[in-house]
Short mmCIF file of C-alpha atoms in Angstrom, two decimals:
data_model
loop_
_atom_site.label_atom_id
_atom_site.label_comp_id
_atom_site.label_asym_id
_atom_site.label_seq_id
_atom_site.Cartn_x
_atom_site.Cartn_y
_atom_site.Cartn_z
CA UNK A 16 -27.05 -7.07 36.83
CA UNK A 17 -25.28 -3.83 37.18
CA UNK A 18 -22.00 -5.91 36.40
CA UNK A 19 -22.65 -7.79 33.39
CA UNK A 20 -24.16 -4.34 32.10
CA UNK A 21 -20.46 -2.55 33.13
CA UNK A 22 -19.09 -5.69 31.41
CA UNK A 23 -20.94 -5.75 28.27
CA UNK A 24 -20.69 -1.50 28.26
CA UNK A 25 -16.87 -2.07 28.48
CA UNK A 26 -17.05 -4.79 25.99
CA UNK A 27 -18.90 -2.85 23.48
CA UNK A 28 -16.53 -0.21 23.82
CA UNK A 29 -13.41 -1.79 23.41
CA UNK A 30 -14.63 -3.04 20.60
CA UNK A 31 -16.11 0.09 18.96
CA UNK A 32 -12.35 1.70 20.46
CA UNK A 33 -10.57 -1.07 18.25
CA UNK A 34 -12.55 -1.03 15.21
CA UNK A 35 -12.18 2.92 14.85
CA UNK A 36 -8.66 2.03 14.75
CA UNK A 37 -8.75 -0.88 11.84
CA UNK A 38 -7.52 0.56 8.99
CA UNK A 39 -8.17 -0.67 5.31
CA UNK A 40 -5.65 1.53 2.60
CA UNK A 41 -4.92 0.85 -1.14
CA UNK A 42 -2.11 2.24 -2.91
CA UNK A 43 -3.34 3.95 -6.16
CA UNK A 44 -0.78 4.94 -8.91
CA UNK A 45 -1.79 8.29 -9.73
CA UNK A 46 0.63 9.75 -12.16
CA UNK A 47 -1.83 8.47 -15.38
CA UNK A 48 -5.01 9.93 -13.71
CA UNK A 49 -6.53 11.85 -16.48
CA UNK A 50 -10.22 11.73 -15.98
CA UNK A 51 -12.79 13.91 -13.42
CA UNK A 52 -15.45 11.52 -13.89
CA UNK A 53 -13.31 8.58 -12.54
CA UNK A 54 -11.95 10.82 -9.55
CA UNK A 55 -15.45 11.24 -8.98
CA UNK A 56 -16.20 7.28 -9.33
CA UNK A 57 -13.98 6.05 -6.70
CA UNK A 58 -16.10 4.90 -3.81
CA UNK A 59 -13.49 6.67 -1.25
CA UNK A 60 -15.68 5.67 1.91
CA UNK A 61 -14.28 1.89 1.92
CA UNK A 62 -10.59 3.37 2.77
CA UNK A 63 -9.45 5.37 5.85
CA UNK A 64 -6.31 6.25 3.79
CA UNK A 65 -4.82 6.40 -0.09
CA UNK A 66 -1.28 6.45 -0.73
CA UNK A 67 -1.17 7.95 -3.78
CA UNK A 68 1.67 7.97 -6.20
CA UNK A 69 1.58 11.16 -7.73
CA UNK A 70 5.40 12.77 -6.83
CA UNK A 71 6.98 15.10 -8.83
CA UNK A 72 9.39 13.27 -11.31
CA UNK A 73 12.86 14.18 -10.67
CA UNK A 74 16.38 14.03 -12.34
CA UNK A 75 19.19 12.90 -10.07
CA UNK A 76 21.07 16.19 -10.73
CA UNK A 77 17.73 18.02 -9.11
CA UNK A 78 18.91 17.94 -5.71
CA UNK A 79 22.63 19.23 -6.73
CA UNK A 80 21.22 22.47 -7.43
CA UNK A 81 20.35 25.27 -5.32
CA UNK A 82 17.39 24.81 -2.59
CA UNK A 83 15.96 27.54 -4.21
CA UNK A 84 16.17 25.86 -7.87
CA UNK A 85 14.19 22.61 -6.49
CA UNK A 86 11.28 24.50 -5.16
CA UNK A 87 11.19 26.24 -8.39
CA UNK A 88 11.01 23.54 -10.67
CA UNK A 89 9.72 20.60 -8.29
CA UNK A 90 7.16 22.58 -6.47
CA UNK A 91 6.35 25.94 -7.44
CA UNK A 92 6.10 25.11 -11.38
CA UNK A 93 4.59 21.81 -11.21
CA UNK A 94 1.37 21.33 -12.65
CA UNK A 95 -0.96 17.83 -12.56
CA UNK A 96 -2.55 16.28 -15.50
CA UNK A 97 -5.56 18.40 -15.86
CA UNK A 98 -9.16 17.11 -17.51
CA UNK A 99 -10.37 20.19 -19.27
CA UNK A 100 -9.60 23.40 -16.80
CA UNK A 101 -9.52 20.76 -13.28
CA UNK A 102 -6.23 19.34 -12.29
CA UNK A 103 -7.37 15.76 -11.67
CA UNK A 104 -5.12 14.94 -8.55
CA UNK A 105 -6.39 18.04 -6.51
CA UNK A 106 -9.81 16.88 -7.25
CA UNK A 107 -8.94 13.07 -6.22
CA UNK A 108 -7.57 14.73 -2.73
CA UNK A 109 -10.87 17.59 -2.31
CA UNK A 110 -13.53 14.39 -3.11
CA UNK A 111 -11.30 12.14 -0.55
CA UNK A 112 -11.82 14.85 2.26
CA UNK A 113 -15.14 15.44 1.97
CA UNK A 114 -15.62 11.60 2.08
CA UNK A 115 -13.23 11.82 5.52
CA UNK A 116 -10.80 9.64 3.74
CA UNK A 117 -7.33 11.04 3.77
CA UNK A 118 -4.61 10.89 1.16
CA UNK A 119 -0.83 10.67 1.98
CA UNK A 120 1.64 11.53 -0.99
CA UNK A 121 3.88 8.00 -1.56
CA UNK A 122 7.70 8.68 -2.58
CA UNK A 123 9.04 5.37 -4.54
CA UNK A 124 11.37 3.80 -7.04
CA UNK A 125 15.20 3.84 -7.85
CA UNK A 126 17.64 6.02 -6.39
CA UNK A 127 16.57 6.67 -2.78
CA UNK A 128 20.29 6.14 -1.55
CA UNK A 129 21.46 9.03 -3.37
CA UNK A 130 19.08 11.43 -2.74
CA UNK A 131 19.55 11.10 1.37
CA UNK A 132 23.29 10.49 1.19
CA UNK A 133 25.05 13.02 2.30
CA UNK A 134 22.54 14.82 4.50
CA UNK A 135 22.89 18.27 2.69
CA UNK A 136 21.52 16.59 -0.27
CA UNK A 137 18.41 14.63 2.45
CA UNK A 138 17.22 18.20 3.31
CA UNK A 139 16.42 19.64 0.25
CA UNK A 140 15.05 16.31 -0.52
CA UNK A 141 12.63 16.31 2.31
CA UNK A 142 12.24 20.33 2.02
CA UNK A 143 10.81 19.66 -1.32
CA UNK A 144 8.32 16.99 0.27
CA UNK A 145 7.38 19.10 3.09
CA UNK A 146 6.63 22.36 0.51
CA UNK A 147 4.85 19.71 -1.67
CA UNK A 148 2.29 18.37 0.18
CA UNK A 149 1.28 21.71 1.51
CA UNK A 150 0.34 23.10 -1.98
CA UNK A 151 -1.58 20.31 -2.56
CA UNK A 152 -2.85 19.86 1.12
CA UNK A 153 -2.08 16.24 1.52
CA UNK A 154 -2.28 14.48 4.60
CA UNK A 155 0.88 13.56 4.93
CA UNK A 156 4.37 11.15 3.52
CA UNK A 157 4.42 7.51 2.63
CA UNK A 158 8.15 6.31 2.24
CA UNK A 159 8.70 3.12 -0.41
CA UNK A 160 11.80 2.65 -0.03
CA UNK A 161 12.88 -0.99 -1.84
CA UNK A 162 15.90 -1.51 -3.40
CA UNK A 163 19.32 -0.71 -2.07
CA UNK A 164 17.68 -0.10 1.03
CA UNK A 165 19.88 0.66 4.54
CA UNK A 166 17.68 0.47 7.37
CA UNK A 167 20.30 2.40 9.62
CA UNK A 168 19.77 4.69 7.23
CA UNK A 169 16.21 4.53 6.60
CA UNK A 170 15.57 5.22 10.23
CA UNK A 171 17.32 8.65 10.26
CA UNK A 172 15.68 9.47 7.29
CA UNK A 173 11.89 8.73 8.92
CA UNK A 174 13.07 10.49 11.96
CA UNK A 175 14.38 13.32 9.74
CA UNK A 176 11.11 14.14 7.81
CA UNK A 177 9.01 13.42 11.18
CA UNK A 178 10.63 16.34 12.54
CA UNK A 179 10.33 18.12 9.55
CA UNK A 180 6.47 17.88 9.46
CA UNK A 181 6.20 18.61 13.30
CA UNK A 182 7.59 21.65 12.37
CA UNK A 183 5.01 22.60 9.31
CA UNK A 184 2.10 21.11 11.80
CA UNK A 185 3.43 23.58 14.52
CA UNK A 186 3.21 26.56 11.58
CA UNK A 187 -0.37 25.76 10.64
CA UNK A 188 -1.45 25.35 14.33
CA UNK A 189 -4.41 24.31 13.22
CA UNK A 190 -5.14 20.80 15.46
CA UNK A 191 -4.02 18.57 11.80
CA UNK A 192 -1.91 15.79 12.17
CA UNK A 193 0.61 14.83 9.19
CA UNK A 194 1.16 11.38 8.90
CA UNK A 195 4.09 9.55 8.25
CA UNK A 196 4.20 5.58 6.96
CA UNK A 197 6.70 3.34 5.11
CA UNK A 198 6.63 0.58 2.81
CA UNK A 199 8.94 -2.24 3.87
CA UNK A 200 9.68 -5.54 2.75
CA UNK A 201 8.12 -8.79 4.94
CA UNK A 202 11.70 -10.22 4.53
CA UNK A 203 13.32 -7.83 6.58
CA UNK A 204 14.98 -7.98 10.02
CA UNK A 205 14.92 -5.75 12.67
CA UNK A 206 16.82 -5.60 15.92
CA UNK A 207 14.95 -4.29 18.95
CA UNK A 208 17.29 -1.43 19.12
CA UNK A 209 16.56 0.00 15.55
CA UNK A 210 12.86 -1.30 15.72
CA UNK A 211 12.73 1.54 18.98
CA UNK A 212 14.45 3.69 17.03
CA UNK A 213 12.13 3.72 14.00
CA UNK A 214 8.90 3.08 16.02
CA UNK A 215 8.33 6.53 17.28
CA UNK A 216 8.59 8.72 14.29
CA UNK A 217 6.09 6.58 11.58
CA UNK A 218 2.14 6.24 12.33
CA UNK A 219 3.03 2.71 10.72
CA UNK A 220 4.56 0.62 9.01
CA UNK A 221 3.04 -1.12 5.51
CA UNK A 222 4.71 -4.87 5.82
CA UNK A 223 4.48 -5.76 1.81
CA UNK A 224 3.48 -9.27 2.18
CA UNK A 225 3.50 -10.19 -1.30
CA UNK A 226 5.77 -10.84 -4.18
CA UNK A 227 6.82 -13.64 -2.10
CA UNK A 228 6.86 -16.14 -4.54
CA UNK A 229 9.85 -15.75 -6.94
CA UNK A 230 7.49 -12.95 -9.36
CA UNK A 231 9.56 -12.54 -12.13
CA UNK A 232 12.89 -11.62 -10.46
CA UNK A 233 13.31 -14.54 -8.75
CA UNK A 234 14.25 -18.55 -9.63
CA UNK A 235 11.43 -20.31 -8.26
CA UNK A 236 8.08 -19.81 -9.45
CA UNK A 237 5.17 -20.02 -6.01
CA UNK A 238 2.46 -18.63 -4.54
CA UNK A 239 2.51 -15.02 -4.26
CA UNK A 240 0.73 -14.38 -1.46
CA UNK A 241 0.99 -17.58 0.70
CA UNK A 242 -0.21 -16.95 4.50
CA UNK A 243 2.00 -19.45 5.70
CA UNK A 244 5.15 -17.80 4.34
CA UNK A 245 3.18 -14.64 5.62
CA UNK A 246 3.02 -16.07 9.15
CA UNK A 247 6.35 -16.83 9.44
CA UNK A 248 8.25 -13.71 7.81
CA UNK A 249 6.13 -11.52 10.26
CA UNK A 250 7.94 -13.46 13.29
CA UNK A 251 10.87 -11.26 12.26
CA UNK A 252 8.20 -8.36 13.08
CA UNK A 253 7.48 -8.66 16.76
CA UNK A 254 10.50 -6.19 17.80
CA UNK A 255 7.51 -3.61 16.53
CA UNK A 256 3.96 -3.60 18.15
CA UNK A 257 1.20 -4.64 16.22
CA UNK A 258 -0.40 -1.95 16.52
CA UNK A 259 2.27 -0.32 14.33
CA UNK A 260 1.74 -2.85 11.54
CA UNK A 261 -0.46 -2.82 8.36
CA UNK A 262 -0.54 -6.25 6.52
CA UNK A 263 -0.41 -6.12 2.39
CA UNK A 264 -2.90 -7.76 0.43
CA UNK A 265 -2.67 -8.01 -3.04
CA UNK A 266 -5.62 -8.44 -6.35
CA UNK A 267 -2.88 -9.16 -8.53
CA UNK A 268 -0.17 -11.82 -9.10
CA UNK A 269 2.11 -14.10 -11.86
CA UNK A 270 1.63 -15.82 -14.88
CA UNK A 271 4.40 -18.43 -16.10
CA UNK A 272 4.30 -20.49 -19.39
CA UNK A 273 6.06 -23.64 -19.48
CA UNK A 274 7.37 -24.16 -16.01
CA UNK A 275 5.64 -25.81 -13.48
CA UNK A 276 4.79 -24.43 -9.64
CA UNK A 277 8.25 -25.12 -7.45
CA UNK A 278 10.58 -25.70 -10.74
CA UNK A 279 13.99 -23.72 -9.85
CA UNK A 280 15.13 -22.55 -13.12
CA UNK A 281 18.84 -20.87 -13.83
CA UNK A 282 18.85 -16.98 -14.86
CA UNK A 283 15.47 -14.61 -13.78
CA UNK A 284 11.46 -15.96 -14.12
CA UNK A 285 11.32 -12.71 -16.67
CA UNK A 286 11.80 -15.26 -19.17
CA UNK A 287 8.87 -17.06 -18.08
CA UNK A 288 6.19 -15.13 -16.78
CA UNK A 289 5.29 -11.62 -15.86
CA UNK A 290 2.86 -9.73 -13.88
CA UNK A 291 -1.40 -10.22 -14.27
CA UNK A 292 -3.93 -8.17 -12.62
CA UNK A 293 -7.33 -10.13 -10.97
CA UNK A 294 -9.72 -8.86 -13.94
CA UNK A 295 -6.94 -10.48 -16.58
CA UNK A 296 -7.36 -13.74 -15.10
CA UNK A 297 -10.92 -13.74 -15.69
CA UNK A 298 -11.43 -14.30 -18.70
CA UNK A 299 -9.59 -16.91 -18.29
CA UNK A 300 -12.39 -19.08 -16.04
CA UNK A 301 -14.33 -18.98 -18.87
CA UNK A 302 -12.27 -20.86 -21.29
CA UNK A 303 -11.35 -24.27 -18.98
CA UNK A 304 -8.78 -22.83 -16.50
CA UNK A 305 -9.26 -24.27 -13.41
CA UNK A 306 -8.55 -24.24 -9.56
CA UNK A 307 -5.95 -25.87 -7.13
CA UNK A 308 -6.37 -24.54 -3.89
CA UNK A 309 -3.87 -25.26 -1.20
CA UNK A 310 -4.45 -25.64 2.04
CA UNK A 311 -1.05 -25.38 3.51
CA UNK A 312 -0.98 -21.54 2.06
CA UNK A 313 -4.34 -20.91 1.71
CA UNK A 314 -4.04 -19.62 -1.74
CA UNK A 315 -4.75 -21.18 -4.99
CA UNK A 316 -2.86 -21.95 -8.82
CA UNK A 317 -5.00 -21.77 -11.59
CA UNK A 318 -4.05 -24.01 -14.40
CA UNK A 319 -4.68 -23.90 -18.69
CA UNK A 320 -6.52 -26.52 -19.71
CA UNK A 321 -3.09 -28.08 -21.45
CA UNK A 322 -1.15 -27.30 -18.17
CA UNK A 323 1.07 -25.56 -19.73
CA UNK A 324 0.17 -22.07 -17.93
CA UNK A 325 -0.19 -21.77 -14.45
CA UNK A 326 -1.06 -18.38 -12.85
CA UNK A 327 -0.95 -17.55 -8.55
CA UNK A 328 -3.57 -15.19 -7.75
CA UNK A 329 -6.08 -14.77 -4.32
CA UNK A 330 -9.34 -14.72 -4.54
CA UNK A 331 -12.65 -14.03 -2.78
CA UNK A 332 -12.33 -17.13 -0.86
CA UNK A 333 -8.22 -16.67 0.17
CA UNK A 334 -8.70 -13.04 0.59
CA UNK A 335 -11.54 -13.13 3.20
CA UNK A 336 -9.83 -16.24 4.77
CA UNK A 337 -6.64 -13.29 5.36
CA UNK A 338 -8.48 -10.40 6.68
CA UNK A 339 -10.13 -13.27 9.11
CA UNK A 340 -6.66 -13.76 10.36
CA UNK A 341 -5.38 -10.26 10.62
CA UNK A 342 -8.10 -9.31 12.59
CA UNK A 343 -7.88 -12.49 14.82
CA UNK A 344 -4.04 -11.39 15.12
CA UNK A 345 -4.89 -7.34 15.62
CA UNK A 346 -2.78 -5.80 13.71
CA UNK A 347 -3.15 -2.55 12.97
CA UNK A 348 -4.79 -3.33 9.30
CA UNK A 349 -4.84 -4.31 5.76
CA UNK A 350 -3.63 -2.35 2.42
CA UNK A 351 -3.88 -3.21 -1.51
CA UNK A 352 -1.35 -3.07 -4.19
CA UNK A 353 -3.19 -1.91 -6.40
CA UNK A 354 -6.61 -0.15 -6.36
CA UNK A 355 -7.23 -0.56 -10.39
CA UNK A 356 -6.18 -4.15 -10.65
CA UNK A 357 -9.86 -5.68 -9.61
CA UNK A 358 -12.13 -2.84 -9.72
CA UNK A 359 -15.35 -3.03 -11.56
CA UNK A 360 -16.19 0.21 -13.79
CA UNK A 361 -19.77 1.91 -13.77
CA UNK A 362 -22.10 2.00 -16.55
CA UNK A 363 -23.26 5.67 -15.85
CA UNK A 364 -20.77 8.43 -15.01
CA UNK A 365 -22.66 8.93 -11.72
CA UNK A 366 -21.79 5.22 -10.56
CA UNK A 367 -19.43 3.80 -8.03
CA UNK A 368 -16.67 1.73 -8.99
CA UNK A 369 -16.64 -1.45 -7.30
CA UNK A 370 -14.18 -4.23 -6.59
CA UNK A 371 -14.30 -8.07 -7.12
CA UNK A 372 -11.67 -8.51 -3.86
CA UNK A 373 -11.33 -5.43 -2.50
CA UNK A 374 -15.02 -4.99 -1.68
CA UNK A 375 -15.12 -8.57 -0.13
CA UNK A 376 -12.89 -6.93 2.31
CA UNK A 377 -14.41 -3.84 3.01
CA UNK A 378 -17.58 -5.56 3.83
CA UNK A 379 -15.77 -8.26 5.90
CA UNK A 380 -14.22 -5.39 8.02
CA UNK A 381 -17.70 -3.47 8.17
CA UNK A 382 -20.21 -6.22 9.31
CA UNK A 383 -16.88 -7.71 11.89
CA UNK A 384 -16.19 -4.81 12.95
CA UNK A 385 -19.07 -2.38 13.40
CA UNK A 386 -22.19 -4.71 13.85
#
């Protein structure tokens, strides 16, 4: 008796140990934010973490000036969008601590190569990070670093601003860690060498396992979020532990006119199709599109009624049948691009906002995980 209660003690615990440790994120793009009321809205207890984008917009030429400039202009002068007298991101941060949800400050888009080549030009880059999220008292740095990306490079850069917040964590000496994640494509390919060397200085890595279908860049129009593509891109990932590994998901996807799924065109699918959030498709269920799920990727087309539209999308189905498996496969969790692109809006201004995929998540994670 005494055994199977030590077992079943144990049990319990590991499990309670693991699920503490599951973590469910969305990005949310934060430099349109204009509204109190919505801040207020956003139901932050579902997410652990938010990585908002909400960076001060920069110039090139910014970071050939003095340190001193930067701060002044990046930092010191900045102002969010405010709603009346209340800066709006400030209050999105103050409502996400007090719900113990914690918000990291994403860096992204064009032009990452030149501002951390040479390293003069890195420092005052990640100077005016560091000084940034302390005025605003984020939790921490999120790197999205896509296109003309060196992950030599990249790695020095992580380890860089990981000693650069040890340092500001060491000046408040007040017990608060500062966290530090990256955005990286599920196409990429690490060596065990620079896996090590990358490993130690982020909290995690976001794997961005979507736009894997050709979007509107590529020449083949597929599934954007396929889980068997999924499966076997994050082979390339096992140099890392899982445990150091967040999964994508994604409530949004493509849709093309007059092509048909698998048709390899010449020149870019721009010409064809273009991006469409969860809540524009719809509509569209309403007026004779219908379903083709397949089972190989676990994902489904949806097709016009004249086939001459087809759109790639998840949906409550696909999206709990993914969570299922990256629990099953422990990694470390699951994050959205992008909150708005499913949510629900309140009638009153006291409501919650709500999700049509991301809350099938939450809730999968909540009665898995903590039952």
């Amino acid at each position: 008796m005494k055994k199977n209660f030590l077992f079943t003690f144990m049990l319990l615990l590991s499990c309670s140990l693991y699920a503490q440790d599951f973590i469910h994120a969305t990005y949310l793009v934060g430099h349109s934010l204009n509204s109190a009321t919505y801040v207020k809205q956003i139901n932050y207890r579902q997410f652990q973490y938010i990585y908002l984008m909400a960076a001060p917009k920069w110039n090139q030429e910014d970071f050939s000036r003095s340190q001193e400039e930067i701060i002044k202009k990046l930092v010191t002068n900045h102002q969010y969008i405010k709603d009346k007298k209340t800066e709006v991101i400030p209050l999105l941060i103050e409502e996400a601590h007090k719900n113990g949800t914690k918000v990291l400050l994403s860096f992204a888009g064009e032009g990452f190569k030149e501002r951390v080549t040479p390293i003069d030009r890195q420092n005052k880059f990640i100077d005016m990070m560091i000084r940034f999220i302390d005025k605003y008292n984020y939790d921490g740095i999120e790197i999205d670093w896509e296109s003309d990306l060196s992950l030599p490079t990249h790695a020095d850069f992580m380890a860089n601003i990981r000693s650069k917040l040890d340092s500001l964590e060491k000046e408040k000496n007040n017990g608060r860690h500062l966290y530090l994640t990256t955005a990286l494509h599920s196409w990429q390919v690490y060596n065990q060498e620079l896996a090590d060397k990358l490993s130690p200085n982020v909290d995690w890595i976001n794997i961005m396992t979507y736009d894997m279908g050709g979007g509107i860049w590529g020449h083949t129009p597929e599934h954007n979020t396929p889980l068997d593509k999924m499966e076997k891109e994050l082979k390339n990932w096992e140099v890392f532990n899982r445990n150091k590994l967040c999964i994508g998901l994604a409530n949004y996807g493509f849709i093309y006119k007059n092509i048909t799924p698998g048709q390899k065109i010449e020149g870019k699918l721009d010409k064809y199709g273009s991006y469409f959030s969860y809540n524009n498709m719809l509509p569209l269920l309403q007026k004779g599109w219908t379903e083709k799920y397949d089972d190989k990727a676990k994902v489904s087309y949806y097709f016009s009624p004249d086939k001459s539209e087809f759109i790639t999308m998840e949906n409550p189905k696909t999206v709990q049948t993914k969570i299922q498996w990256i629990l099953k496969e422990k990694y470390r969790g699951a994050f959205w691009w992008e909150f708005s692109y499913d949510m629900i809006l309140p009638t009153t201004n006291t409501g919650k906002i709500k999700h049509h995929l991301i809350d099938v998540v939450s809730e999968y994670i909540n009665k898995t995980t903590y039952k």
